[in-house]
Coordinates of C-alpha atoms in Angstrom, one line a residue:
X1 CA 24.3 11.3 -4.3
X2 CA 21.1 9.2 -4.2
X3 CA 18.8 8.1 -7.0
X4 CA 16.1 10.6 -5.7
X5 CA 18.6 13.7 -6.1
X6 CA 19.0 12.8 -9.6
X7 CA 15.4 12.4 -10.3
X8 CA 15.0 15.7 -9.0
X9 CA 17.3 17.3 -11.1
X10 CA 15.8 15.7 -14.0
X11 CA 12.1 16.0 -12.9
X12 CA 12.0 19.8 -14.1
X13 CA 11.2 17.9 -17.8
X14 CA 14.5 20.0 -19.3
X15 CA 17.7 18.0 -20.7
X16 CA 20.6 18.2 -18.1
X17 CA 24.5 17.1 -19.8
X18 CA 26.2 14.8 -17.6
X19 CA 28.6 17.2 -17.1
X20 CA 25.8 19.7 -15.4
X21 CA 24.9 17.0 -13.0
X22 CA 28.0 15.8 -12.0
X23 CA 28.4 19.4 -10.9
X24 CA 24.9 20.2 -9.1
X25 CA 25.4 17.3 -7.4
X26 CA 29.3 17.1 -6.4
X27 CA 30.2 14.1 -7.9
X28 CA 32.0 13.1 -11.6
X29 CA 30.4 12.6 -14.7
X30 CA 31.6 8.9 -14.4
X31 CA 29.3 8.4 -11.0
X32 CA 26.5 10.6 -12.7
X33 CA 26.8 7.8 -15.7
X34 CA 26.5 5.0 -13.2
X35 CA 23.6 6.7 -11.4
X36 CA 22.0 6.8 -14.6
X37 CA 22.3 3.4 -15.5
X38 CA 21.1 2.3 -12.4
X39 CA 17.8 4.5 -13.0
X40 CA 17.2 2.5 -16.1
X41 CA 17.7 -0.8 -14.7
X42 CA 14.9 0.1 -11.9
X43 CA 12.7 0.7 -14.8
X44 CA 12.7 4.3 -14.7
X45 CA 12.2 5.8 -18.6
X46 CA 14.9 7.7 -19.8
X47 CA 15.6 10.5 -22.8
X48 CA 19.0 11.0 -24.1
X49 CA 19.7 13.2 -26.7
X50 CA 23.1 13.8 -27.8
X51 CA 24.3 17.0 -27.2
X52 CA 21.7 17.9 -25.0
X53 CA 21.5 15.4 -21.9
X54 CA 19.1 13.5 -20.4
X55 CA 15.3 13.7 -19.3
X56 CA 13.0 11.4 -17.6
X57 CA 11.0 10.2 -20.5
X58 CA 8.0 10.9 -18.4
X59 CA 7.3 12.9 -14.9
X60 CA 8.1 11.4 -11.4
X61 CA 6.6 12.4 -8.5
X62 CA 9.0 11.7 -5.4
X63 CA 7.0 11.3 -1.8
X64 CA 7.8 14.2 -0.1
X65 CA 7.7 14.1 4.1
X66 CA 7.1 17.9 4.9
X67 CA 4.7 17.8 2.4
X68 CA 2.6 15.4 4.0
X69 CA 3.1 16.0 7.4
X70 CA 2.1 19.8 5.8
X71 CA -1.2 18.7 4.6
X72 CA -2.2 16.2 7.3
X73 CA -5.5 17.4 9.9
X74 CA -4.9 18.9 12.9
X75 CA -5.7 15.4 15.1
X76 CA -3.6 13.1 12.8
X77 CA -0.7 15.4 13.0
X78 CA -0.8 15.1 17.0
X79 CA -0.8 11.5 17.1
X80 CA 1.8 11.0 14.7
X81 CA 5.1 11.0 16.4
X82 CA 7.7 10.5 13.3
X83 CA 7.5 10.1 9.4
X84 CA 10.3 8.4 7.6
X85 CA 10.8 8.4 4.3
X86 CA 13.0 5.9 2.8
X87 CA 14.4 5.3 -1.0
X88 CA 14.7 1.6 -1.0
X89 CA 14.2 -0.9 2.2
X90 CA 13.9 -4.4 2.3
X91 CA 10.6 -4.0 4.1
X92 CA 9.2 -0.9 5.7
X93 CA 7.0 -3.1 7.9
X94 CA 10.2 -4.9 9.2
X95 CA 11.7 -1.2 9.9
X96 CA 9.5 -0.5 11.9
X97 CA 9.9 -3.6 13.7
X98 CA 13.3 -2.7 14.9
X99 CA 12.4 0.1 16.0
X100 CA 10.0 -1.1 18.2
X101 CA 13.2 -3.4 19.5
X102 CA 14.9 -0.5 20.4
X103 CA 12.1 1.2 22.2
X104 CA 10.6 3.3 19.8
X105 CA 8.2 3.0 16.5
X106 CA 4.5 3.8 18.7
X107 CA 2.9 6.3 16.3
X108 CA 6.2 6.4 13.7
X109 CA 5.0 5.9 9.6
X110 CA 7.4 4.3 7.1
X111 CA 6.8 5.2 3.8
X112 CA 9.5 3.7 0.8
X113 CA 10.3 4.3 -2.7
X114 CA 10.8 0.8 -3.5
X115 CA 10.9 -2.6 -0.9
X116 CA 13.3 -5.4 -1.8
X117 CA 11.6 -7.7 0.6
X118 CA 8.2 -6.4 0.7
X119 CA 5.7 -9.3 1.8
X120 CA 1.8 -9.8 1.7
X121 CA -0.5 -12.2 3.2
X122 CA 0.8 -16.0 3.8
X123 CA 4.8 -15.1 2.8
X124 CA 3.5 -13.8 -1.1
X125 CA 5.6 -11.5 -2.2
X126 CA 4.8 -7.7 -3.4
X127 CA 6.4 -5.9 -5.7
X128 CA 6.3 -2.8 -7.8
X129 CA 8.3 -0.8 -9.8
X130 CA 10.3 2.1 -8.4
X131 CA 8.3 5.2 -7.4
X132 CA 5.2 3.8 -8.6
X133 CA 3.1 2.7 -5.8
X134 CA 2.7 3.6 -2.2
X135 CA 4.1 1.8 0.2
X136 CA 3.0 2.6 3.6
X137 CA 3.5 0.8 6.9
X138 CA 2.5 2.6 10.4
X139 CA 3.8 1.6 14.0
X140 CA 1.0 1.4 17.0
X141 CA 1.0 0.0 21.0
X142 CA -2.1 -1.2 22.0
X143 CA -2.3 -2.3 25.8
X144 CA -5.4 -4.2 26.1
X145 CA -3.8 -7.6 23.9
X146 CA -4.4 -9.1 20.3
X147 CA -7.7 -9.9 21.1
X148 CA -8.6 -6.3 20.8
X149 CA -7.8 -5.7 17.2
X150 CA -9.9 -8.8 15.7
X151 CA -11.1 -7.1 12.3
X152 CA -8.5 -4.3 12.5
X153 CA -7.3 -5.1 8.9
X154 CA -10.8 -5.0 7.4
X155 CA -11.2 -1.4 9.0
X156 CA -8.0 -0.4 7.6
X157 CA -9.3 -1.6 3.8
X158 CA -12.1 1.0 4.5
X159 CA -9.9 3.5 5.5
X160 CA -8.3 3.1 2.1
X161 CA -11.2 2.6 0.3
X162 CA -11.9 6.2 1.6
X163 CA -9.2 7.5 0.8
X164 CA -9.2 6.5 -3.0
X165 CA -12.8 7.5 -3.2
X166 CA -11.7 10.9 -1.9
X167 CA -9.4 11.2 -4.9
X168 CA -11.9 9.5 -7.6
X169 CA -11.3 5.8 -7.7
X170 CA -14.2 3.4 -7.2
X171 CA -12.4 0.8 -5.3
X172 CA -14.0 -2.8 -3.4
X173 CA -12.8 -4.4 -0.9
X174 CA -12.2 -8.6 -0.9
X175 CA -12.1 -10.1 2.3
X176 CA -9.8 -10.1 4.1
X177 CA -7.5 -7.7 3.1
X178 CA -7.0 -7.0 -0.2
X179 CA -8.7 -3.3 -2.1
X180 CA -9.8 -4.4 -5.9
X181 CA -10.7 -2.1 -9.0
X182 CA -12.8 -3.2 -11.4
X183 CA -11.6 -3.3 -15.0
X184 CA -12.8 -2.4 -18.3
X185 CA -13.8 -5.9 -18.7
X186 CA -15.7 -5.9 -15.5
X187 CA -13.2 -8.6 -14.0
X188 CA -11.6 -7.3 -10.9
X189 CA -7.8 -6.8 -10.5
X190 CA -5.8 -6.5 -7.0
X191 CA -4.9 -2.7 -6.3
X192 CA -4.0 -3.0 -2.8
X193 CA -2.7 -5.1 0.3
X194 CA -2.8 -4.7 3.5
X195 CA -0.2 -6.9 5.9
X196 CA -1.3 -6.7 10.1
X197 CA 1.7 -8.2 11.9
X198 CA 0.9 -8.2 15.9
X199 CA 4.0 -9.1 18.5
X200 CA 3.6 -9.2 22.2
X201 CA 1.0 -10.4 25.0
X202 CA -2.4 -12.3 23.8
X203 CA -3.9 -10.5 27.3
X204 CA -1.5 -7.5 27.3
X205 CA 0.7 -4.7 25.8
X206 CA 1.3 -5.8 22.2
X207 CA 2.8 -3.7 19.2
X208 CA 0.9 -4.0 15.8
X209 CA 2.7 -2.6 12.5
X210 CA 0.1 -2.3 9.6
X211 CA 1.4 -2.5 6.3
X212 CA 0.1 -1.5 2.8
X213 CA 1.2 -1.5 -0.8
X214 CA -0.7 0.4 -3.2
X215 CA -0.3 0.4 -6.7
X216 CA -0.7 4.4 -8.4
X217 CA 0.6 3.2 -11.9
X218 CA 1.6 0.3 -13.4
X219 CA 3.4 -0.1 -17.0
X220 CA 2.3 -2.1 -19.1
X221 CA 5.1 -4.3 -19.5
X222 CA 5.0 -4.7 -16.1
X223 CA 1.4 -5.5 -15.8
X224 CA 2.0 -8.5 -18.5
X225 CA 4.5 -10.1 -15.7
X226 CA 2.1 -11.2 -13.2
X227 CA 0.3 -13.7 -12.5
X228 CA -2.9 -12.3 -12.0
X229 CA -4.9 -9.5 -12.7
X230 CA -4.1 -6.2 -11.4
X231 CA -5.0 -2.6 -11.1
X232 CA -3.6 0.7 -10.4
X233 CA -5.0 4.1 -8.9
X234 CA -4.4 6.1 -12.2
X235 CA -6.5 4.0 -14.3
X236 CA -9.7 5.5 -12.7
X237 CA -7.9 8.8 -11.1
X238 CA -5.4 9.8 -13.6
X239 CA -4.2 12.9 -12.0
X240 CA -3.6 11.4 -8.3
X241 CA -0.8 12.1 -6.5
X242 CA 0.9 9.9 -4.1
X243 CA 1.7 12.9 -1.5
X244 CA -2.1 13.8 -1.2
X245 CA -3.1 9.8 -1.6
X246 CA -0.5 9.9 1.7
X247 CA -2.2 13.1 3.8
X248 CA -5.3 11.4 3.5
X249 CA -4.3 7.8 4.3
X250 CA -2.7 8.6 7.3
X251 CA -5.6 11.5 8.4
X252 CA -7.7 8.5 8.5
X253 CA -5.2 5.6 9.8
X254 CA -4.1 7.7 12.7
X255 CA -7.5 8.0 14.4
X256 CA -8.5 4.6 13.5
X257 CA -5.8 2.5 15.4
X258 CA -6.0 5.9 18.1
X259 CA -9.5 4.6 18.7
X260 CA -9.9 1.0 18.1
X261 CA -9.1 -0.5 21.7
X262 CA -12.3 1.1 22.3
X263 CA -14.8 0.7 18.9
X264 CA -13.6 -2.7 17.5
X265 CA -14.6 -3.8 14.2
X266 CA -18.4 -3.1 14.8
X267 CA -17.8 0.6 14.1
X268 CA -16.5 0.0 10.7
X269 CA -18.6 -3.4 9.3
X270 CA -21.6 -1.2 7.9
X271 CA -18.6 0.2 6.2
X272 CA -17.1 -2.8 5.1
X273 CA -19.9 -4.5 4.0
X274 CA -21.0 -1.7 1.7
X275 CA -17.8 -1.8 -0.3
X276 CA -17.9 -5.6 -0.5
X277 CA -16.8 -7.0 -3.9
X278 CA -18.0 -10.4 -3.9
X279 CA -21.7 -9.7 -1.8
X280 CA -24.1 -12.8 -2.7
X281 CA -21.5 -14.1 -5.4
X282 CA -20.6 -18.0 -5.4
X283 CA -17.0 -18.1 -4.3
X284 CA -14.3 -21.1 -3.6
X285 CA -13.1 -21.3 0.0
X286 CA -9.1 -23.2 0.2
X287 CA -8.5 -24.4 3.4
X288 CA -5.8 -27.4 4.0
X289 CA -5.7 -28.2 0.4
X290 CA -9.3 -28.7 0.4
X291 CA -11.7 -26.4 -2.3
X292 CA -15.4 -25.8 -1.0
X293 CA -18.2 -23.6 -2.8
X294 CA -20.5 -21.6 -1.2
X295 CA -22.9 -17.7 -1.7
X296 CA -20.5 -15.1 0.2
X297 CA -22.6 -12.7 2.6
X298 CA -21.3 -10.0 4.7
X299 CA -18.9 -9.6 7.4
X300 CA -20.2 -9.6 10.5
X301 CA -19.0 -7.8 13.9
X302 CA -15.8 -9.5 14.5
X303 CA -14.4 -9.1 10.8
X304 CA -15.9 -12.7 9.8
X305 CA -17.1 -13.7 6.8
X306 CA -20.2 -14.8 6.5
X307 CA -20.8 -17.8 4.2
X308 CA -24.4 -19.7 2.9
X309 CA -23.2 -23.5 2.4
X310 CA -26.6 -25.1 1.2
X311 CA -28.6 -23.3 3.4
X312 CA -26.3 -23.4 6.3
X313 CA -24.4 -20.4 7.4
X314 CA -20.8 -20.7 8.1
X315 CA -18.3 -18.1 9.7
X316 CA -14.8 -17.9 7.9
X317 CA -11.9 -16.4 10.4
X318 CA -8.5 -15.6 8.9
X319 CA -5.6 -17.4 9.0
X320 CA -5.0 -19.7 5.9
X321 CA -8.3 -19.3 4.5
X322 CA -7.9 -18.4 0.7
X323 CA -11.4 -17.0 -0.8
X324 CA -11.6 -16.9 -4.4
X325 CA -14.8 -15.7 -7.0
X326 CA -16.1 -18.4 -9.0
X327 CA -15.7 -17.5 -13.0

C-alpha cells in the first residue's frame, strides 16, 4: 500500500471506516491508521468523523501517466521514449541522472509527487508540499557539445510561460530562470524554477537533464514559511489541473530540446523578451559579494542579459550572477 492508493480511495469525497480500507487495500486497520497518519504529517488535510471514517478535507488530484502520455500531440508522443511517475524522490533530476549512467534516460520524463532533495539554482533548495506542485525533469543527448545549448534554460521558461498562458495564468519570466506571477499587490512572487544540469564533452556528446518545479497551490500556512514572496498557478487559474498543465509542458518541451542543436536561443529571444518582468526597470546585479545598479534591457541572442550601466551597455552571462528588482 502506498500513500497514493489511499488518496485514491479517499479522493471520491465519501467517508471510508478504517476497517473498509484496510480491506480494499489488503492490509490491517493498524497499517491503514499509520498510512493515515503519515498523510497528515505531509500536510495533506484530513476529515474524521466518528462513526463514519475519513475524507480528504479537500480534493487531490494525483498525476496520472496514461493520462498524459493520452493527451500529449502526435510529435511529442514520438520523441518521448518513457514517462515515470514517482510518489516521493530525493530528486527527479538526479533519477534521471542514473539512468543516464546505466545507458538510458535520452527522451525519458520524471515527474514526482514530492522531492526530498529537490534543488534550484546555486544549491537553493525547493520545496513544496505534497501533490501540490509539479515537479518535472526531462532527460536529452545532444551530440554537438555544451556550447550548443547557451540560452536553453531561457527557452525552456517560454515554454512554460506558454504553457500557463494556455491554461489562464499571466506569468513573466526573470532572468535567468525563474517564471514569476504578479500579485494582488502588484509585487511579483516566484512560481517556477527551472534547474539545466549538462554532463559530458564541451566539443561533443553531452547529456542535459532539465528540471522544473512548479507551484499549482500553495496553503497559506505554507506560504507564511518562506522567505520570500511566492506564487502559485491556482491563484490566477483556479481550476488547472496538473495532468493537462503536464500534456502541454512536455508537447512543448519535447520539440524544443528535439530542435535546439539546430535553432539556438535566437528562435526563442523575441519570445523571451516579450514576457520579461523587469524590462527597463533598475535592478541590483551580486556578483562576488559585490552589489551594482543598473536599467535591465532584453536578452539578447545568446540568452544574455542586457544591462545600461550609466550609459554603457553591459552583457550579464550566468553563472553566479544574482539579479534582483530595486524596491
Amino acid at each position: 500500500m502506498t500513500i497514493g492508493d489511499l488518496i485514491r480511495l479517499l479522493s471520491d469525497g465519501e467517508f471510508h471506516s478504517g476497517e473498509q480500507l484496510g480491506e480494499q487495500l489488503g492490509v490491517s486497520r493498524a497499517a491503514v491508521w499509520k498510512q493515515l497518519r503519515k498523510l497528515e504529517s505531509l500536510g495533506i488535510a484530513m476529515e474524521a468523523v466518528k462513526g463514519q471514517g475519513y475524507r480528504l478535507a479537500e480534493p487531490l488530484e494525483l498525476l496520472d501517466g496514461a493520462r498524459i502520455v493520452a493527451g500529449l500531440s502526435r510529435e511529442a508522443r514520438g520523441r518521448l521514449s518513457r514517462l515515470f511517475v514517482e510518489e516521493t524522490l530525493p530528486s527527479s533530476n538526479a533519477f534521471l541522472r542514473q539512468r543516464f549512467e546505466h545507458g538510458a534516460g535520452h527522451g525519458e520524463v520524471c515527474l514526482v509527487e514530492q522531492q526530498s532533495a529537490g534543488r534550484g539554482r546555486r544549491g537553493r533548495t525547493w520545496t513544496t508540499p505534497w501533490g501540490k506542485s509539479l515537479m518535472l525533469s526531462l532527460g536529452w543527448r545532444v551530440e554537438a557539445g555544451v556550447a550548443a545549448l547557451e540560452g536553453l534554460s531561457l527557452a525552456v521558461g517560454v515554454v512554460l510561460a506558454r504553457a500557463l498562458e494556455h491554461r489562464g495564468a499571466r506569468p513573466r519570466l526573470k532572468w535567468p530562470n525563474d517564471v514569476l506571477l504578479e500579485t494582488p499587490g502588484g509585487d511579483f512572487g516566484k512560481l517556477a524554477g527551472i534547474l539545466v544540469e549538462v554532463t559530458g564533452d564541451a566539443s561533443g556528446p553531452c547529456e542535459v537533464v532539465i528540471g522544473m518545479g512548479i507551484n499549482v497551490e500553495l496553503p497559506e500556512a505554507f506560504r507564511c514559511g518562506l522567505d520570500q514572496p511566492v506564487a502559485a498557478v491556482r491563484d490566477q487559474a483556479p481550476q488547472v489541473s496538473r495532468n493537462d498543465l503536464a500534456v502541454d509542458l512536455l508537447d512543448g518541451l519535447l520539440p524544443l530540446v528535439a530542435g535546439f542543436e539546430r535553432q539556438g536561443f535566437a528562435a526563442w529571444q523575441e519570445a523571451w523578451n516579450a514576457r520579461h518582468a523587469f524590462a527597463e526597470r533598475e535592478i541590483d546585479i551580486l556578483s562576488g559579494g559585490q552589489r551594482e545598479a543598473g536599467i535591465a534591457e532584453g536578452v539578447d541572442a545568446s540568452g544574455n542579459l542586457l544591462v545600461n550601466q550609466a550609459g554603457r551597455r553591459r552583457r550579464l552571462a550566468g553563472g553566479e550572477i544574482s539579479v534582483r528588482v530595486r524596491p
